[in-house]
Amino acid sequence: GKHFLLHDARLDRTTDGRGPIAERTAAEVARLDAGGWYSRAFAGVHPPTLDEFLQATRGKVLLYFDAKSIAPEALVEALRRSGVVEQTIVYQGRDYLARLRKLEPKLKIMPPLGNPGEIEELVRTLRPDAVDARWGAGAPGRRAAAGAGDDRAWNSPRTGPGAGGWPIATHTPPSSTFTAWARVGRTAGI
């Protein structure tokens, strides 16, 4: 099958299709309307394949991938083929990101950080480029971790906290970053 960008594992909410994307062929998914639910102005817009999306955004924006339904090997291959490795950061669990980093050391990675006390171990074992902190703004350590109370510190933890603090990705990234909150779904057929 082909990989498509879609927010959910199911087609129901963001397209005129029904059921899991994994149960549809690439031809079926390519015909779906993925814009009409949002606005009439976007009616007829079809879900993009991963390759179409990467080609359209190459050199234009920074990419954030929440990689849920794609093997690390397939993602690295697509990013290399499109020449966007160095403009991409990937969010996923620690094991996935460790495999990804081994496959492509230049790729930026961002694991979840559930507790600010885990950051030293996370940096020591994974050396992420950023972390996704999900604790509340008033939680102990949040301001210290983010540096000067800014939730958007994006410097590299590979060299330590630095003046800007540890990089913290909340759900308000810098405006220059394109957030592809889409899940990469794979179709059943070719």
PDB file of N, CA, C and O in Angstrom, residues 26-66:
ATOM      1  N   ALA A  26      -5.190   2.135  -1.989  1.00  0.00           N
ATOM      2  CA  ALA A  26      -4.679   3.476  -2.283  1.00  0.00           C
ATOM      3  C   ALA A  26      -5.602   4.193  -3.266  1.00  0.00           C
ATOM      4  O   ALA A  26      -5.851   5.390  -3.125  1.00  0.00           O
ATOM      5  N   ALA A  27      -6.122   3.476  -4.239  1.00  0.00           N
ATOM      6  CA  ALA A  27      -7.025   4.090  -5.231  1.00  0.00           C
ATOM      7  C   ALA A  27      -8.293   4.609  -4.554  1.00  0.00           C
ATOM      8  O   ALA A  27      -8.789   5.688  -4.888  1.00  0.00           O
ATOM      9  N   GLU A  28      -8.825   3.853  -3.597  1.00  0.00           N
ATOM     10  CA  GLU A  28     -10.028   4.293  -2.883  1.00  0.00           C
ATOM     11  C   GLU A  28      -9.748   5.554  -2.062  1.00  0.00           C
ATOM     12  O   GLU A  28     -10.534   6.503  -2.091  1.00  0.00           O
ATOM     13  N   VAL A  29      -8.643   5.577  -1.345  1.00  0.00           N
ATOM     14  CA  VAL A  29      -8.303   6.726  -0.514  1.00  0.00           C
ATOM     15  C   VAL A  29      -8.030   7.953  -1.372  1.00  0.00           C
ATOM     16  O   VAL A  29      -8.458   9.060  -1.043  1.00  0.00           O
ATOM     17  N   ALA A  30      -7.364   7.762  -2.487  1.00  0.00           N
ATOM     18  CA  ALA A  30      -7.021   8.883  -3.372  1.00  0.00           C
ATOM     19  C   ALA A  30      -8.265   9.580  -3.926  1.00  0.00           C
ATOM     20  O   ALA A  30      -8.203  10.756  -4.273  1.00  0.00           O
ATOM     21  N   ARG A  31      -9.384   8.900  -3.999  1.00  0.00           N
ATOM     22  CA  ARG A  31     -10.625   9.490  -4.525  1.00  0.00           C
ATOM     23  C   ARG A  31     -11.446  10.214  -3.454  1.00  0.00           C
ATOM     24  O   ARG A  31     -12.408  10.913  -3.782  1.00  0.00           O
ATOM     25  N   LEU A  32     -11.104  10.058  -2.197  1.00  0.00           N
ATOM     26  CA  LEU A  32     -11.914  10.640  -1.119  1.00  0.00           C
ATOM     27  C   LEU A  32     -11.830  12.164  -1.098  1.00  0.00           C
ATOM     28  O   LEU A  32     -10.831  12.747  -1.492  1.00  0.00           O
ATOM     29  N   ASP A  33     -12.874  12.785  -0.581  1.00  0.00           N
ATOM     30  CA  ASP A  33     -12.892  14.225  -0.347  1.00  0.00           C
ATOM     31  C   ASP A  33     -12.426  14.451   1.090  1.00  0.00           C
ATOM     32  O   ASP A  33     -13.093  14.031   2.038  1.00  0.00           O
ATOM     33  N   ALA A  34     -11.284  15.106   1.244  1.00  0.00           N
ATOM     34  CA  ALA A  34     -10.741  15.366   2.577  1.00  0.00           C
ATOM     35  C   ALA A  34     -10.861  16.833   2.967  1.00  0.00           C
ATOM     36  O   ALA A  34     -10.348  17.234   4.004  1.00  0.00           O
ATOM     37  N   GLY A  35     -11.546  17.634   2.167  1.00  0.00           N
ATOM     38  CA  GLY A  35     -11.644  19.059   2.470  1.00  0.00           C
ATOM     39  C   GLY A  35     -13.047  19.559   2.706  1.00  0.00           C
ATOM     40  O   GLY A  35     -13.252  20.554   3.399  1.00  0.00           O
ATOM     41  N   GLY A  36     -14.034  18.893   2.135  1.00  0.00           N
ATOM     42  CA  GLY A  36     -15.416  19.349   2.224  1.00  0.00           C
ATOM     43  C   GLY A  36     -15.956  19.442   3.640  1.00  0.00           C
ATOM     44  O   GLY A  36     -16.770  20.311   3.937  1.00  0.00           O
ATOM     45  N   TRP A  37     -15.520  18.578   4.537  1.00  0.00           N
ATOM     46  CA  TRP A  37     -15.985  18.613   5.929  1.00  0.00           C
ATOM     47  C   TRP A  37     -15.542  19.906   6.616  1.00  0.00           C
ATOM     48  O   TRP A  37     -16.210  20.388   7.512  1.00  0.00           O
ATOM     49  N   TYR A  38     -14.445  20.465   6.157  1.00  0.00           N
ATOM     50  CA  TYR A  38     -13.876  21.658   6.775  1.00  0.00           C
ATOM     51  C   TYR A  38     -14.503  22.941   6.232  1.00  0.00           C
ATOM     52  O   TYR A  38     -14.880  23.818   6.986  1.00  0.00           O
ATOM     53  N   SER A  39     -14.618  23.001   4.907  1.00  0.00           N
ATOM     54  CA  SER A  39     -15.166  24.192   4.267  1.00  0.00           C
ATOM     55  C   SER A  39     -15.478  23.874   2.809  1.00  0.00           C
ATOM     56  O   SER A  39     -14.767  23.087   2.180  1.00  0.00           O
ATOM     57  N   ARG A  40     -16.504  24.517   2.281  1.00  0.00           N
ATOM     58  CA  ARG A  40     -16.820  24.336   0.855  1.00  0.00           C
ATOM     59  C   ARG A  40     -15.651  24.738  -0.034  1.00  0.00           C
ATOM     60  O   ARG A  40     -15.459  24.194  -1.108  1.00  0.00           O
ATOM     61  N   ALA A  41     -14.866  25.693   0.433  1.00  0.00           N
ATOM     62  CA  ALA A  41     -13.702  26.149  -0.337  1.00  0.00           C
ATOM     63  C   ALA A  41     -12.690  25.025  -0.555  1.00  0.00           C
ATOM     64  O   ALA A  41     -11.913  25.075  -1.500  1.00  0.00           O
ATOM     65  N   PHE A  42     -12.708  24.012   0.309  1.00  0.00           N
ATOM     66  CA  PHE A  42     -11.757  22.906   0.202  1.00  0.00           C
ATOM     67  C   PHE A  42     -12.392  21.619  -0.302  1.00  0.00           C
ATOM     68  O   PHE A  42     -11.750  20.576  -0.325  1.00  0.00           O
ATOM     69  N   ALA A  43     -13.657  21.685  -0.693  1.00  0.00           N
ATOM     70  CA  ALA A  43     -14.341  20.499  -1.210  1.00  0.00           C
ATOM     71  C   ALA A  43     -13.588  19.966  -2.422  1.00  0.00           C
ATOM     72  O   ALA A  43     -13.127  20.717  -3.273  1.00  0.00           O
ATOM     73  N   GLY A  44     -13.429  18.658  -2.460  1.00  0.00           N
ATOM     74  CA  GLY A  44     -12.736  18.017  -3.577  1.00  0.00           C
ATOM     75  C   GLY A  44     -11.243  17.839  -3.366  1.00  0.00           C
ATOM     76  O   GLY A  44     -10.569  17.226  -4.187  1.00  0.00           O
ATOM     77  N   VAL A  45     -10.723  18.368  -2.271  1.00  0.00           N
ATOM     78  CA  VAL A  45      -9.300  18.170  -1.974  1.00  0.00           C
ATOM     79  C   VAL A  45      -9.131  16.741  -1.472  1.00  0.00           C
ATOM     80  O   VAL A  45      -9.853  16.293  -0.586  1.00  0.00           O
ATOM     81  N   HIS A  46      -8.209  16.031  -2.054  1.00  0.00           N
ATOM     82  CA  HIS A  46      -7.994  14.621  -1.716  1.00  0.00           C
ATOM     83  C   HIS A  46      -6.864  14.463  -0.703  1.00  0.00           C
ATOM     84  O   HIS A  46      -5.966  15.307  -0.634  1.00  0.00           O
ATOM     85  N   PRO A  47      -6.883  13.387   0.092  1.00  0.00           N
ATOM     86  CA  PRO A  47      -5.785  13.164   1.031  1.00  0.00           C
ATOM     87  C   PRO A  47      -4.474  13.012   0.262  1.00  0.00           C
ATOM     88  O   PRO A  47      -4.417  12.251  -0.708  1.00  0.00           O
ATOM     89  N   PRO A  48      -3.429  13.713   0.659  1.00  0.00           N
ATOM     90  CA  PRO A  48      -2.156  13.580  -0.059  1.00  0.00           C
ATOM     91  C   PRO A  48      -1.409  12.309   0.349  1.00  0.00           C
ATOM     92  O   PRO A  48      -1.511  11.863   1.494  1.00  0.00           O
ATOM     93  N   THR A  49      -0.687  11.753  -0.603  1.00  0.00           N
ATOM     94  CA  THR A  49       0.216  10.667  -0.232  1.00  0.00           C
ATOM     95  C   THR A  49       1.393  11.294   0.506  1.00  0.00           C
ATOM     96  O   THR A  49       1.638  12.508   0.395  1.00  0.00           O
ATOM     97  N   LEU A  50       2.116  10.491   1.219  1.00  0.00           N
ATOM     98  CA  LEU A  50       3.293  10.998   1.923  1.00  0.00           C
ATOM     99  C   LEU A  50       4.268  11.617   0.934  1.00  0.00           C
ATOM    100  O   LEU A  50       4.786  12.710   1.164  1.00  0.00           O
ATOM    101  N   ASP A  51       4.508  10.950  -0.187  1.00  0.00           N
ATOM    102  CA  ASP A  51       5.444  11.480  -1.181  1.00  0.00           C
ATOM    103  C   ASP A  51       4.971  12.801  -1.780  1.00  0.00           C
ATOM    104  O   ASP A  51       5.766  13.724  -1.966  1.00  0.00           O
ATOM    105  N   GLU A  52       3.677  12.926  -2.088  1.00  0.00           N
ATOM    106  CA  GLU A  52       3.144  14.185  -2.621  1.00  0.00           C
ATOM    107  C   GLU A  52       3.340  15.319  -1.619  1.00  0.00           C
ATOM    108  O   GLU A  52       3.751  16.421  -1.981  1.00  0.00           O
ATOM    109  N   PHE A  53       3.033  15.034  -0.358  1.00  0.00           N
ATOM    110  CA  PHE A  53       3.182  16.033   0.687  1.00  0.00           C
ATOM    111  C   PHE A  53       4.634  16.470   0.830  1.00  0.00           C
ATOM    112  O   PHE A  53       4.930  17.660   0.907  1.00  0.00           O
ATOM    113  N   LEU A  54       5.552  15.520   0.859  1.00  0.00           N
ATOM    114  CA  LEU A  54       6.966  15.853   1.031  1.00  0.00           C
ATOM    115  C   LEU A  54       7.494  16.666  -0.146  1.00  0.00           C
ATOM    116  O   LEU A  54       8.257  17.617   0.049  1.00  0.00           O
ATOM    117  N   GLN A  55       7.083  16.328  -1.348  1.00  0.00           N
ATOM    118  CA  GLN A  55       7.522  17.095  -2.518  1.00  0.00           C
ATOM    119  C   GLN A  55       6.952  18.514  -2.491  1.00  0.00           C
ATOM    120  O   GLN A  55       7.640  19.474  -2.829  1.00  0.00           O
ATOM    121  N   ALA A  56       5.711  18.653  -2.079  1.00  0.00           N
ATOM    122  CA  ALA A  56       5.067  19.967  -2.056  1.00  0.00           C
ATOM    123  C   ALA A  56       5.668  20.890  -0.991  1.00  0.00           C
ATOM    124  O   ALA A  56       5.647  22.108  -1.150  1.00  0.00           O
ATOM    125  N   THR A  57       6.202  20.323   0.074  1.00  0.00           N
ATOM    126  CA  THR A  57       6.718  21.138   1.172  1.00  0.00           C
ATOM    127  C   THR A  57       8.235  21.253   1.184  1.00  0.00           C
ATOM    128  O   THR A  57       8.782  22.037   1.963  1.00  0.00           O
ATOM    129  N   ARG A  58       8.895  20.536   0.316  1.00  0.00           N
ATOM    130  CA  ARG A  58      10.366  20.523   0.298  1.00  0.00           C
ATOM    131  C   ARG A  58      10.933  21.942   0.213  1.00  0.00           C
ATOM    132  O   ARG A  58      10.603  22.718  -0.687  1.00  0.00           O
ATOM    133  N   GLY A  59      11.776  22.284   1.180  1.00  0.00           N
ATOM    134  CA  GLY A  59      12.447  23.577   1.195  1.00  0.00           C
ATOM    135  C   GLY A  59      11.577  24.762   1.560  1.00  0.00           C
ATOM    136  O   GLY A  59      12.049  25.892   1.578  1.00  0.00           O
ATOM    137  N   LYS A  60      10.312  24.532   1.851  1.00  0.00           N
ATOM    138  CA  LYS A  60       9.390  25.642   2.125  1.00  0.00           C
ATOM    139  C   LYS A  60       9.045  25.807   3.601  1.00  0.00           C
ATOM    140  O   LYS A  60       8.820  26.926   4.051  1.00  0.00           O
ATOM    141  N   VAL A  61       8.951  24.713   4.317  1.00  0.00           N
ATOM    142  CA  VAL A  61       8.559  24.755   5.722  1.00  0.00           C
ATOM    143  C   VAL A  61       9.323  23.696   6.504  1.00  0.00           C
ATOM    144  O   VAL A  61       9.875  22.769   5.933  1.00  0.00           O
ATOM    145  N   LEU A  62       9.317  23.857   7.822  1.00  0.00           N
ATOM    146  CA  LEU A  62       9.847  22.817   8.695  1.00  0.00           C
ATOM    147  C   LEU A  62       8.721  21.825   8.939  1.00  0.00           C
ATOM    148  O   LEU A  62       7.566  22.211   9.068  1.00  0.00           O
ATOM    149  N   LEU A  63       9.055  20.550   9.012  1.00  0.00           N
ATOM    150  CA  LEU A  63       8.030  19.518   9.132  1.00  0.00           C
ATOM    151  C   LEU A  63       8.053  18.853  10.499  1.00  0.00           C
ATOM    152  O   LEU A  63       9.118  18.521  11.010  1.00  0.00           O
ATOM    153  N   TYR A  64       6.889  18.634  11.047  1.00  0.00           N
ATOM    154  CA  TYR A  64       6.717  17.898  12.291  1.00  0.00           C
ATOM    155  C   TYR A  64       5.836  16.695  11.980  1.00  0.00           C
ATOM    156  O   TYR A  64       4.720  16.848  11.507  1.00  0.00           O
ATOM    157  N   PHE A  65       6.365  15.499  12.220  1.00  0.00           N
ATOM    158  CA  PHE A  65       5.591  14.285  11.975  1.00  0.00           C
ATOM    159  C   PHE A  65       5.292  13.569  13.276  1.00  0.00           C
ATOM    160  O   PHE A  65       6.198  13.264  14.041  1.00  0.00           O
ATOM    161  N   ASP A  66       4.021  13.274  13.494  1.00  0.00           N
ATOM    162  CA  ASP A  66       3.602  12.387  14.552  1.00  0.00           C
ATOM    163  C   ASP A  66       3.505  11.024  13.877  1.00  0.00           C
ATOM    164  O   ASP A  66       2.504  10.710  13.258  1.00  0.00           O
TER     165      ASP A  66
END
